[in-house]
Amino acid sequence: MASMMQPQIILLKEGTDTSQGKAQLLSNINAVTAVGDVVRTTLGPRGMDKLIHDDKGSVTISNDGATIMKLLDIVHPAAKILVDIAKSQDSEARICLGLLILSLLSSDGTTTVVLLAAEFLKEAKPFVEDGVHSQNLIRSYRTASTLAIEKVKELAVSIEGKSVEEKKGLLAKCAATTLSSKLIGGEKEFFATMVVDAVMAIGDDDRLNLIGIKKVPGGNMRDSFLVDGVAFKKTFSYAGFEQQPKKFLNPKILLLNIELELKSEKENAEIRLSDPSQYQSIVDAEWNIIYDKLDKCVESGAKVVLSRLAIGDLATQYFADRDIFCAGRVAEGDLNRVAAAAGGTVQTSVNNIIPEVLGTCEIFEEKQVGGERFNIFSGCPSGRTATIVLRGGADQFIEEAERSLHDAIMIVRRAVKNSTVVPGGGAIDMEISKYLRQHSRTIAGKSQLFINSYAKALEVIPRQLCDNAGFDATDVLNKLRQKHAMQSGEGASYGVDINTGGIADSFASFVWEPAVVKINAINAATEAACLILSVDETVKNPKSESAQGDAAAGAMGRGRGGGRGRGMRRR
Ligand code: ADP
Ligand code: MG
């Protein structure tokens, strides 16, 4: 399934005398198009995965546009400039770039953004070659983008006001649409339901880290499960641990940030004594202190004691003798999630354990999951946390699966927040394309051509979905154009049917995307394309050039381009 590819795109620098004007612009367009060509084949459910390997021999399998973009080493002056402005204080440029980077790093719609941006530029290229001023193109593209986004909003369907069950079903469709393009696509329904339950569990809480994903390599994907609470791998334990109970119903949970360990149990402990008779008194004092701490823990009524720091041999046995479960060296994130879910507060002293600081849950259990033991807290009162325990395959597989689930989580959260959806499978793209074509006929002058090109570029989405599935794109696109041209408007939600190679009503087949994802994609792709179009000069690092030369270059830019100067700033 995975296709091999070069780990790097190296675009050789153009000759020095071509680093300005049209030649520079065309070179930049070519660079972006090349990036588009790399990610193009990953789009959609039949997209190919990319096997990316770096110099250090580490291999990542991914279908995720963002991951690919991050791993690929893109070497081009235009790309470098983008990074430079990211750091600059130029707010206009930063907004553009922010959008671009956001779209590249955000978990979904990435491939779409890159493809669209590349296609917008590809369509612009002949105009640039003909000497059209890029500002004219930019203006038309922005108009087209605004119109397109208005249209998406108009076509979006709300999922508000439905019953919880209905809503869950609809959200699961959204999740399934994202997952279908991933390695775990074969089990998309299974995981979609899990993702929706996880997102619903945390409610409106914005802290994404309340959803944990724990990977346990091995087993079957279907062995993955959702805990409506917290789960983490069993921590290191001492001998007495085996005698502790491993399951409680409604236990009180004590959360500590305290060491429950004798000094002498520590590896590097060293006590220097002048008089050997002092030894016993020191040992006694230490034992008294720890027994005092342990007694206080027991008196609190807690049945489960967790600490971020070590819980030693003595404490483990002490708790075992009193039917208490303990775990030391619990990772901070896990401890905090238990606190959030179970309703407890982490204590830094045992001196004042009031009932309010203890948490609870319906079931605490230590359970075997594959080759690992897990501490699982389910039925937590706040309900505001969820953990997906992910099983299956090799490490690389499970890592990609985690990324895919993360994508799906993000998309469901966005759908929950915005609660409007549009038909996917290229349907929405075809519809906007048609709308813009129609609209362009009402415009006089060159702008008509530019908006028409923008409209044409949008067709790249359905075309690529077909190509990647091995279908005849020309044929499918013709059918889609006919459907979308229907006066009645009943063809408006028709998109590519990935299963048959024909066309289908994407709404009816539940290939849905949150409207906001589409809107962001169109906006980011347009801004990225316009940013590239607005650069027709590579400004060299001023430090490496004489101040005079730099000033001269600036003056030249202004003279030639009518105030273009540092092209980046101009919008
Ligand atoms: P992105 O990184 O842009 O999200 P994906 O590889 O996830 O890219 O592909 C998303 C595209 O695939 C969207 O246009 C979506 O509508 C389409 N898609 C997803 N599932 C299906 C499906 N079952 N049938 C047709 N198109 C689909
Ligand atoms: Mg996607």
Coordinates of C-alpha atoms and ligand atoms in Angstrom, one line a residue:
M1 CA 0.0 0.0 0.0
A2 CA 2.8 2.4 0.9
S3 CA 4.6 4.0 -2.0
M4 CA 8.3 4.8 -1.8
M5 CA 9.4 8.3 -2.3
Q6 CA 12.3 10.6 -2.1
P7 CA 12.7 12.1 1.3
Q8 CA 13.6 15.5 0.0
I9 CA 12.5 17.8 -2.7
I10 CA 15.5 19.9 -3.7
L11 CA 14.7 22.7 -6.0
L12 CA 17.8 24.1 -7.4
K13 CA 18.2 27.7 -7.0
E14 CA 17.6 29.6 -10.1
G15 CA 20.5 31.6 -11.6
T16 CA 21.2 34.7 -9.7
D17 CA 20.0 37.0 -12.5
T18 CA 16.6 35.5 -12.5
S19 CA 15.8 36.1 -8.8
Q20 CA 13.6 39.0 -9.6
G21 CA 10.3 39.7 -11.4
K22 CA 8.5 37.2 -13.5
A23 CA 11.2 34.6 -13.5
Q24 CA 11.2 34.6 -9.7
L25 CA 7.5 34.4 -9.5
L26 CA 7.3 31.4 -11.9
S27 CA 10.0 29.7 -10.0
N28 CA 8.0 30.1 -6.8
I29 CA 4.9 28.8 -8.5
N30 CA 6.8 25.8 -9.6
A31 CA 8.1 25.1 -6.1
V32 CA 4.6 25.1 -4.7
T33 CA 3.3 23.0 -7.5
A34 CA 6.0 20.5 -6.7
V35 CA 4.9 20.3 -3.0
G36 CA 1.4 19.8 -4.2
D37 CA 2.5 16.9 -6.4
V38 CA 4.0 15.2 -3.3
V39 CA 0.9 15.2 -1.3
R40 CA -1.6 14.9 -4.1
T41 CA -1.7 11.1 -4.1
T42 CA -2.6 11.0 -0.4
L43 CA -6.0 12.7 -0.8
G44 CA -9.1 10.8 0.1
P45 CA -10.0 7.3 1.2
R46 CA -8.1 5.7 -1.6
G47 CA -5.1 7.9 -1.1
M48 CA -1.7 6.3 -0.9
D49 CA 0.3 6.3 2.2
K50 CA 3.7 7.7 2.1
L51 CA 6.7 6.0 3.5
I52 CA 9.1 8.7 4.6
H53 CA 12.5 7.9 5.8
D54 CA 15.1 10.2 7.1
D55 CA 18.9 10.1 7.3
K56 CA 18.8 8.6 10.7
G57 CA 17.0 5.6 9.3
S58 CA 13.7 6.2 11.1
V59 CA 10.7 5.4 9.0
T60 CA 7.2 7.0 9.3
I61 CA 4.2 5.7 7.4
S62 CA 1.7 8.4 6.9
N63 CA -1.3 9.6 5.0
D64 CA -1.5 12.7 7.0
G65 CA -0.7 15.8 5.0
A66 CA 0.6 17.7 8.0
T67 CA 2.9 14.9 9.0
I68 CA 4.3 14.6 5.6
M69 CA 4.8 18.3 5.3
K70 CA 6.6 18.4 8.6
L71 CA 8.9 15.5 7.7
L72 CA 9.8 16.6 4.2
D73 CA 12.7 18.8 3.9
I74 CA 11.7 21.5 1.6
V75 CA 14.5 23.5 0.3
H76 CA 13.5 26.6 -1.7
P77 CA 14.1 30.3 -1.3
A78 CA 10.3 30.9 -1.3
A79 CA 9.8 28.4 1.5
K80 CA 12.7 29.9 3.5
I81 CA 11.2 33.4 3.1
L82 CA 7.9 32.1 4.5
V83 CA 9.8 30.9 7.6
D84 CA 11.5 34.3 7.9
I85 CA 8.3 36.2 7.9
A86 CA 6.9 33.9 10.4
K87 CA 9.4 35.3 12.8
S88 CA 9.0 38.9 11.7
Q89 CA 6.7 41.5 13.2
D90 CA 5.1 42.4 10.0
S91 CA 1.5 41.8 10.9
E92 CA 0.0 41.6 7.5
A93 CA 2.5 39.0 6.3
R94 CA 2.2 37.2 9.6
I95 CA -1.6 36.8 9.1
C96 CA -1.1 35.2 5.7
L97 CA 1.7 33.0 7.0
G98 CA -0.1 32.2 10.1
L99 CA -3.0 30.9 8.0
L100 CA -0.6 28.9 5.9
I101 CA 1.2 27.3 8.8
L102 CA -2.0 26.7 10.6
S103 CA -3.4 24.9 7.7
L104 CA -0.3 22.9 7.3
L105 CA -0.1 21.9 10.9
S106 CA -3.7 21.6 11.7
S107 CA -4.8 18.1 11.7
D108 CA -7.3 18.1 9.0
G109 CA -7.9 19.6 5.6
T110 CA -4.2 19.7 5.1
T111 CA -3.9 17.9 1.9
T112 CA -6.9 19.9 0.6
V113 CA -5.2 23.2 1.4
V114 CA -1.9 22.2 -0.3
L115 CA -3.6 20.8 -3.3
L116 CA -5.9 23.9 -3.7
A117 CA -3.1 26.3 -3.3
A118 CA -0.9 24.5 -5.8
E119 CA -3.9 24.4 -8.3
F120 CA -4.7 28.1 -7.9
L121 CA -1.1 28.9 -8.7
K122 CA -1.0 26.4 -11.6
E123 CA -4.1 28.2 -13.1
A124 CA -2.4 31.5 -12.5
K125 CA 0.8 30.5 -14.2
P126 CA -0.2 31.1 -17.9
F127 CA -1.5 34.6 -16.9
V128 CA 1.8 35.4 -15.2
E129 CA 3.6 34.2 -18.3
D130 CA 1.5 36.5 -20.4
G131 CA 2.6 39.4 -18.3
V132 CA -0.6 39.9 -16.2
H133 CA 0.2 41.9 -13.1
S134 CA -0.1 39.6 -10.1
Q135 CA -2.0 42.2 -8.1
N136 CA -4.8 41.8 -10.5
L137 CA -4.8 38.0 -10.1
I138 CA -4.6 38.4 -6.3
R139 CA -7.6 40.8 -6.3
S140 CA -9.8 38.4 -8.3
Y141 CA -8.7 35.4 -6.2
R142 CA -9.6 37.1 -3.0
T143 CA -13.0 38.0 -4.5
A144 CA -13.5 34.4 -5.6
S145 CA -12.5 33.2 -2.1
T146 CA -15.0 35.5 -0.4
L147 CA -17.8 34.4 -2.7
A148 CA -16.9 30.7 -2.3
I149 CA -16.9 31.0 1.5
E150 CA -20.3 32.7 1.5
K151 CA -21.6 29.9 -0.7
V152 CA -20.3 27.2 1.7
K153 CA -22.0 28.9 4.6
E154 CA -25.2 29.1 2.6
L155 CA -25.0 25.4 1.6
A156 CA -24.0 24.2 5.1
V157 CA -26.6 22.1 7.0
S158 CA -27.0 22.4 10.7
I159 CA -27.0 19.4 13.0
E160 CA -28.3 21.5 15.9
G161 CA -31.5 20.7 17.5
K162 CA -31.3 17.0 17.0
S163 CA -31.5 14.4 19.8
V164 CA -28.3 13.3 21.4
E165 CA -28.5 9.9 19.7
E166 CA -29.2 11.4 16.3
K167 CA -26.4 13.9 16.8
K168 CA -23.9 11.2 17.8
G169 CA -24.8 9.3 14.6
L170 CA -24.2 12.3 12.5
L171 CA -20.9 13.1 14.2
A172 CA -19.8 9.5 13.7
K173 CA -20.4 10.0 10.0
C174 CA -18.0 13.0 10.1
A175 CA -15.4 11.0 11.9
A176 CA -15.8 8.1 9.5
T177 CA -15.2 10.4 6.6
T178 CA -11.9 11.5 8.0
L179 CA -10.9 8.0 9.0
S180 CA -11.7 6.5 5.7
S181 CA -8.6 8.0 4.2
K182 CA -6.4 6.5 6.8
L183 CA -4.7 3.3 7.5
I184 CA -7.4 2.3 10.0
G185 CA -10.1 3.1 7.4
G186 CA -11.1 -0.5 7.4
E187 CA -12.4 -0.2 10.9
K188 CA -13.7 3.4 10.5
E189 CA -17.2 2.8 12.0
F190 CA -15.7 1.1 15.1
F191 CA -13.3 4.0 15.7
A192 CA -15.7 6.7 14.7
T193 CA -18.1 5.7 17.4
M194 CA -15.3 5.5 19.9
V195 CA -14.1 9.0 18.9
V196 CA -17.5 10.5 19.2
D197 CA -18.1 8.9 22.6
A198 CA -14.7 10.3 23.8
V199 CA -15.5 13.8 22.5
M200 CA -19.0 13.7 24.0
A201 CA -17.5 12.6 27.3
I202 CA -15.4 15.7 27.7
G203 CA -18.2 18.0 26.8
D204 CA -17.4 21.7 26.2
D205 CA -14.1 21.5 28.0
D206 CA -11.4 22.9 25.8
R207 CA -8.6 21.0 27.2
L208 CA -7.8 18.5 24.6
N209 CA -5.5 16.6 26.8
L210 CA -8.5 15.4 28.7
I211 CA -8.7 12.8 25.9
G212 CA -5.8 10.4 26.4
I213 CA -4.7 8.0 23.8
K214 CA -2.6 5.1 25.1
K215 CA -0.8 2.8 22.6
V216 CA -0.4 -0.9 23.3
P217 CA 1.4 -2.5 20.3
G218 CA 0.2 -6.0 19.4
G219 CA -3.2 -7.5 19.3
N220 CA -6.0 -6.6 17.0
M221 CA -7.3 -3.1 16.2
R222 CA -10.7 -4.3 17.4
D223 CA -9.3 -4.9 20.8
S224 CA -8.9 -1.2 21.2
F225 CA -11.3 0.2 23.7
L226 CA -12.6 3.4 25.3
V227 CA -12.4 4.1 29.0
D228 CA -14.9 6.7 30.2
G229 CA -12.2 7.9 32.5
V230 CA -8.5 7.5 32.8
A231 CA -6.2 4.6 32.0
F232 CA -2.5 4.4 32.3
K233 CA 0.2 1.7 32.2
K234 CA 0.9 0.1 35.6
T235 CA 3.8 1.8 37.2
F236 CA 6.9 0.2 38.7
S237 CA 6.1 -1.7 41.9
Y238 CA 7.6 -3.6 44.7
A239 CA 7.1 -7.2 46.0
G240 CA 4.2 -6.5 48.4
F241 CA 2.2 -5.1 45.5
E242 CA 1.0 -8.5 44.4
Q243 CA -0.9 -8.9 47.6
Q244 CA -2.8 -5.7 47.1
P245 CA -6.4 -5.9 45.8
K246 CA -6.6 -5.0 42.1
K247 CA -10.3 -4.0 41.9
F248 CA -12.6 -1.7 43.8
L249 CA -16.1 -0.4 43.5
N250 CA -16.5 3.2 44.4
P251 CA -13.1 3.5 46.1
K252 CA -11.9 6.8 47.6
I253 CA -8.8 7.9 45.7
L254 CA -5.9 9.7 47.3
L255 CA -3.6 11.7 45.0
L256 CA -0.2 12.6 46.3
N257 CA 2.9 14.4 45.3
I258 CA 4.9 12.9 48.2
E259 CA 7.6 10.3 48.5
L260 CA 6.6 7.3 50.6
E261 CA 10.0 5.7 50.8
L262 CA 12.6 5.2 53.4
K263 CA 15.8 7.0 52.8
S264 CA 17.7 3.8 53.0
E265 CA 15.6 2.4 50.2
K266 CA 17.0 5.0 47.9
E267 CA 19.9 4.0 45.8
N268 CA 22.3 6.7 46.8
A269 CA 21.4 7.1 50.4
E270 CA 24.3 7.6 52.6
I271 CA 24.4 8.5 56.3
R272 CA 27.6 9.3 58.0
L273 CA 27.7 8.6 61.7
S274 CA 30.4 9.4 64.3
D275 CA 28.9 7.2 66.9
P276 CA 27.5 3.8 65.9
S277 CA 24.9 4.0 68.8
Q278 CA 23.3 6.9 67.0
Y279 CA 22.4 4.6 64.1
Q280 CA 19.3 3.0 65.7
S281 CA 17.9 6.3 66.8
I282 CA 18.1 7.7 63.3
V283 CA 16.5 4.6 61.8
D284 CA 13.8 4.7 64.4
A285 CA 13.1 8.4 63.7
E286 CA 12.9 7.7 60.0
W287 CA 10.5 4.8 60.5
N288 CA 8.4 6.8 62.8
I289 CA 8.1 9.5 60.2
I290 CA 7.1 7.2 57.4
Y291 CA 4.7 5.2 59.5
D292 CA 3.0 8.4 60.6
K293 CA 2.6 9.4 56.9
L294 CA 1.2 5.9 56.0
D295 CA -1.2 5.9 59.0
K296 CA -2.6 9.3 57.8
C297 CA -3.1 7.9 54.3
V298 CA -4.9 4.9 55.7
E299 CA -7.0 7.0 58.1
S300 CA -8.2 9.1 55.1
G301 CA -10.3 6.2 54.1
A302 CA -8.6 6.0 50.6
K303 CA -8.5 2.6 48.9
V304 CA -6.4 3.7 46.1
V305 CA -3.3 5.8 46.7
L306 CA -1.4 7.3 43.8
S307 CA 1.7 9.4 44.0
R308 CA 3.8 11.2 41.4
L309 CA 6.8 10.3 43.5
A310 CA 8.2 6.9 44.6
I311 CA 6.2 4.6 46.9
G312 CA 8.8 2.2 48.3
D313 CA 9.0 -1.4 49.5
L314 CA 7.8 -0.7 53.1
A315 CA 4.9 1.4 52.1
T316 CA 3.8 -1.1 49.5
Q317 CA 3.7 -3.9 52.0
Y318 CA 2.0 -1.6 54.6
F319 CA -0.8 -0.8 52.1
A320 CA -1.1 -4.4 51.1
D321 CA -1.6 -5.5 54.7
R322 CA -4.5 -3.0 54.8
D323 CA -6.2 -4.0 51.5
I324 CA -5.2 -0.7 49.9
F325 CA -3.9 -0.4 46.3
C326 CA -1.0 1.9 45.6
A327 CA 1.0 3.2 42.6
G328 CA 4.1 5.4 42.7
R329 CA 5.8 7.4 40.0
V330 CA 2.6 8.1 38.2
A331 CA 3.2 10.4 35.3
E332 CA 2.1 14.0 36.0
G333 CA -0.3 14.1 33.1
D334 CA -2.0 10.9 34.2
L335 CA -2.3 12.0 37.8
N336 CA -3.8 15.3 36.7
R337 CA -6.3 13.5 34.5
V338 CA -7.3 11.3 37.4
A339 CA -7.7 14.4 39.5
A340 CA -9.9 16.1 36.8
A341 CA -12.0 13.0 36.3
A342 CA -12.3 11.6 39.8
G343 CA -12.7 14.9 41.4
G344 CA -9.7 14.9 43.8
T345 CA -6.9 17.3 44.5
V346 CA -3.2 16.4 44.5
Q347 CA -1.8 16.7 48.0
T348 CA 1.7 17.8 48.8
S349 CA 1.3 16.8 52.5
V350 CA -0.6 14.1 54.4
N351 CA -1.3 16.4 57.3
N352 CA -4.7 17.6 56.4
I353 CA -6.5 15.1 54.2
I354 CA -10.1 16.2 54.4
P355 CA -12.7 14.2 52.5
E356 CA -13.1 16.9 49.8
V357 CA -9.6 16.2 48.4
L358 CA -10.3 12.6 47.8
G359 CA -11.6 11.5 44.4
T360 CA -13.7 8.6 43.5
C361 CA -14.9 6.5 40.5
E362 CA -17.3 3.7 39.9
I363 CA -14.8 1.1 39.1
F364 CA -11.1 1.0 39.7
E365 CA -9.3 -1.9 38.2
E366 CA -5.9 -3.1 37.3
K367 CA -6.3 -5.1 34.1
Q368 CA -4.1 -7.0 31.6
V369 CA -4.2 -5.4 28.1
G370 CA -2.1 -7.3 25.7
G371 CA 1.4 -7.5 27.1
E372 CA 0.8 -4.7 29.6
R373 CA -1.0 -4.1 32.8
F374 CA -3.2 -1.0 33.0
N375 CA -4.7 1.0 35.9
I376 CA -8.2 1.9 34.8
F377 CA -10.5 4.4 36.5
S378 CA -13.9 4.3 34.9
G379 CA -17.3 5.8 35.6
C380 CA -15.7 9.0 36.9
P381 CA -18.1 11.5 38.5
S382 CA -16.9 14.6 36.5
G383 CA -17.1 12.5 33.4
R384 CA -14.8 15.0 31.8
T385 CA -12.1 12.8 30.5
A386 CA -11.8 9.8 28.3
T387 CA -9.0 7.5 27.3
I388 CA -8.7 5.5 24.1
V389 CA -6.5 2.4 24.5
L390 CA -5.3 1.7 21.1
R391 CA -4.2 -1.8 20.0
G392 CA -2.8 -3.4 17.0
G393 CA 0.1 -4.1 14.7
A394 CA 3.6 -2.7 14.8
D395 CA 4.8 0.5 16.3
Q396 CA 4.7 2.5 13.1
F397 CA 1.2 1.3 12.4
I398 CA 0.0 2.2 15.8
E399 CA 1.6 5.7 15.6
E400 CA -0.2 6.4 12.4
A401 CA -3.4 5.1 13.9
E402 CA -2.9 7.5 16.8
R403 CA -2.5 10.5 14.4
S404 CA -5.6 9.4 12.5
L405 CA -7.6 9.2 15.7
H406 CA -6.3 12.6 16.7
D407 CA -7.5 14.0 13.4
A408 CA -10.9 12.4 13.9
I409 CA -11.1 13.8 17.4
M410 CA -10.3 17.3 16.1
I411 CA -12.9 17.1 13.4
V412 CA -15.6 15.9 15.7
R413 CA -14.8 18.6 18.2
R414 CA -15.0 21.2 15.4
A415 CA -18.3 19.8 14.2
V416 CA -19.6 19.8 17.8
K417 CA -18.6 23.4 18.2
N418 CA -19.8 24.7 14.8
S419 CA -22.4 22.1 14.1
T420 CA -22.8 22.6 10.4
V421 CA -21.7 20.2 7.7
V422 CA -21.3 20.1 4.0
P423 CA -21.3 17.2 1.5
G424 CA -17.7 15.8 0.9
G425 CA -16.3 13.7 -1.9
G426 CA -15.8 16.8 -4.0
A427 CA -19.5 17.7 -3.9
I428 CA -19.1 21.0 -2.2
D429 CA -16.1 21.9 -4.4
M430 CA -18.0 21.2 -7.6
E431 CA -20.9 23.2 -6.4
I432 CA -18.8 26.3 -5.5
S433 CA -17.0 25.9 -8.8
K434 CA -20.2 26.0 -10.7
Y435 CA -21.4 29.0 -8.7
L436 CA -18.2 30.9 -9.4
R437 CA -18.3 30.1 -13.1
Q438 CA -21.9 31.4 -13.2
H439 CA -20.9 34.5 -11.3
S440 CA -17.9 35.2 -13.5
R441 CA -20.2 35.7 -16.5
T442 CA -21.6 38.7 -14.8
I443 CA -18.2 40.3 -14.6
A444 CA -16.6 42.3 -17.3
G445 CA -12.9 42.4 -18.2
K446 CA -10.0 40.1 -17.3
S447 CA -11.3 39.5 -13.9
Q448 CA -13.8 37.1 -15.5
L449 CA -11.0 34.9 -16.7
F450 CA -9.3 34.9 -13.3
I451 CA -12.4 34.0 -11.4
N452 CA -13.1 31.3 -13.9
S453 CA -9.6 29.9 -13.4
Y454 CA -10.1 29.9 -9.6
A455 CA -13.4 28.0 -10.2
K456 CA -11.6 25.5 -12.4
A457 CA -8.9 24.9 -9.8
L458 CA -11.5 23.8 -7.2
E459 CA -12.2 20.8 -9.4
V460 CA -8.9 19.4 -8.4
I461 CA -10.5 17.9 -5.3
P462 CA -13.0 15.5 -7.0
R463 CA -10.4 14.9 -9.8
Q464 CA -7.8 13.8 -7.4
L465 CA -10.2 11.7 -5.4
C466 CA -10.9 9.8 -8.7
D467 CA -7.3 9.6 -9.8
N468 CA -6.3 8.2 -6.4
A469 CA -9.1 5.6 -6.6
G470 CA -8.0 4.6 -10.1
F471 CA -11.2 5.9 -11.8
D472 CA -11.5 7.9 -15.0
A473 CA -11.5 11.4 -13.7
T474 CA -12.6 13.0 -17.0
D475 CA -15.7 10.8 -17.1
V476 CA -16.6 11.3 -13.5
L477 CA -16.1 15.1 -13.7
N478 CA -18.3 15.3 -16.7
K479 CA -21.1 13.5 -14.9
L480 CA -20.6 15.8 -11.8
R481 CA -20.7 18.9 -13.9
Q482 CA -24.0 17.8 -15.4
K483 CA -25.5 17.1 -12.0
H484 CA -24.4 20.3 -10.5
A485 CA -25.6 22.3 -13.5
M486 CA -29.2 21.1 -13.0
Q487 CA -31.6 24.0 -12.6
S488 CA -33.5 22.3 -9.8
G489 CA -30.5 22.3 -7.6
E490 CA -31.1 18.6 -6.7
G491 CA -27.6 17.7 -8.0
A492 CA -25.9 20.0 -5.6
S493 CA -24.6 17.4 -3.2
Y494 CA -23.3 14.9 -5.7
G495 CA -19.7 13.9 -5.3
V496 CA -17.4 11.1 -6.3
D497 CA -18.5 7.6 -5.3
I498 CA -15.3 6.1 -4.2
N499 CA -16.7 2.6 -4.2
T500 CA -18.1 2.4 -7.7
G501 CA -16.2 5.0 -9.6
G502 CA -19.5 6.7 -10.4
I503 CA -21.1 9.6 -8.7
A504 CA -23.3 9.6 -5.6
D505 CA -25.2 12.0 -3.4
S506 CA -22.6 12.6 -0.7
F507 CA -25.2 13.8 1.8
A508 CA -27.2 10.6 1.4
S509 CA -24.1 8.4 1.7
F510 CA -23.0 10.3 4.7
V511 CA -19.7 11.6 3.4
W512 CA -19.8 14.7 5.4
E513 CA -17.3 17.4 6.4
P514 CA -17.7 20.1 8.9
A515 CA -18.3 23.4 7.1
V516 CA -15.7 25.1 9.1
V517 CA -13.0 22.7 7.8
K518 CA -13.9 23.5 4.2
I519 CA -14.0 27.3 4.9
N520 CA -10.6 27.3 6.5
A521 CA -9.2 25.2 3.7
I522 CA -10.5 27.6 1.0
N523 CA -9.3 30.6 3.0
A524 CA -5.9 29.2 3.8
A525 CA -5.3 28.0 0.3
T526 CA -6.2 31.3 -1.3
E527 CA -4.1 33.2 1.1
A528 CA -1.1 30.9 0.5
A529 CA -1.5 31.3 -3.3
C530 CA -1.8 35.1 -3.0
L531 CA 1.2 35.3 -0.8
I532 CA 3.3 33.4 -3.3
L533 CA 1.9 35.6 -6.1
S534 CA 2.8 38.8 -4.2
V535 CA 6.5 37.8 -4.1
D536 CA 8.4 38.7 -7.2
E537 CA 11.6 39.4 -5.6
T538 CA 13.9 37.5 -3.3
V539 CA 15.3 40.0 -0.9
K540 CA 18.7 38.8 0.3
N541 CA 19.6 38.9 3.9
P542 CA 20.5 42.6 4.4
K543 CA 23.4 41.7 6.7
S544 CA 25.2 39.9 4.0
E545 CA 24.9 42.7 1.6
S546 CA 26.2 46.2 1.8
A547 CA 23.7 48.7 3.0
Q548 CA 24.2 50.6 -0.2
G549 CA 23.4 47.7 -2.4
D550 CA 20.3 46.9 -0.3
A551 CA 19.1 50.5 -0.6
A552 CA 19.7 50.4 -4.3
A553 CA 17.7 47.2 -4.6
G554 CA 14.8 48.7 -2.7
A555 CA 14.9 51.8 -4.9
M556 CA 15.0 49.7 -8.0
G557 CA 12.0 47.7 -6.7
R558 CA 10.0 50.8 -6.1
G559 CA 10.9 52.3 -9.5
R560 CA 10.1 49.2 -11.5
G561 CA 7.1 47.8 -9.7
G562 CA 5.4 51.0 -8.7
G563 CA 6.1 50.8 -5.0
R564 CA 6.5 47.0 -4.9
G565 CA 9.8 47.1 -3.2
R566 CA 9.9 44.4 -0.6
G567 CA 7.2 42.5 -2.4
M568 CA 6.2 40.6 0.7
R569 CA 4.5 43.5 2.4
R570 CA 2.3 44.4 -0.4
R571 CA -1.1 42.9 -0.5
Ligands
ADP1 P1 -7.3 16.2 4.1 O1 -5.9 16.2 4.6 O2 -7.5 17.4 3.2 O3 -8.3 16.1 5.1 P2 -7.9 13.6 3.2 O4 -6.9 12.6 2.7 O5 -8.4 13.3 4.6 O6 -7.4 15.0 3.1 O7 -9.1 13.6 2.2 C1 -10.2 14.4 2.4 C2 -11.1 14.3 1.2 O8 -11.6 13.0 1.0 C3 -12.3 15.2 1.4 O9 -12.6 16.0 0.2 C4 -13.5 14.2 1.7 O10 -14.7 14.7 1.3 C5 -13.0 13.0 0.8 N1 -13.6 11.8 1.3 C6 -13.4 11.2 2.5 N2 -14.1 10.0 2.6 C7 -14.7 9.9 1.4 C8 -15.6 8.9 0.8 N3 -16.0 7.8 1.5 N4 -16.0 9.0 -0.4 C9 -15.7 10.1 -1.2 N5 -14.8 11.1 -0.7 C10 -14.4 11.0 0.5
MG2 MG -8.5 14.3 6.2

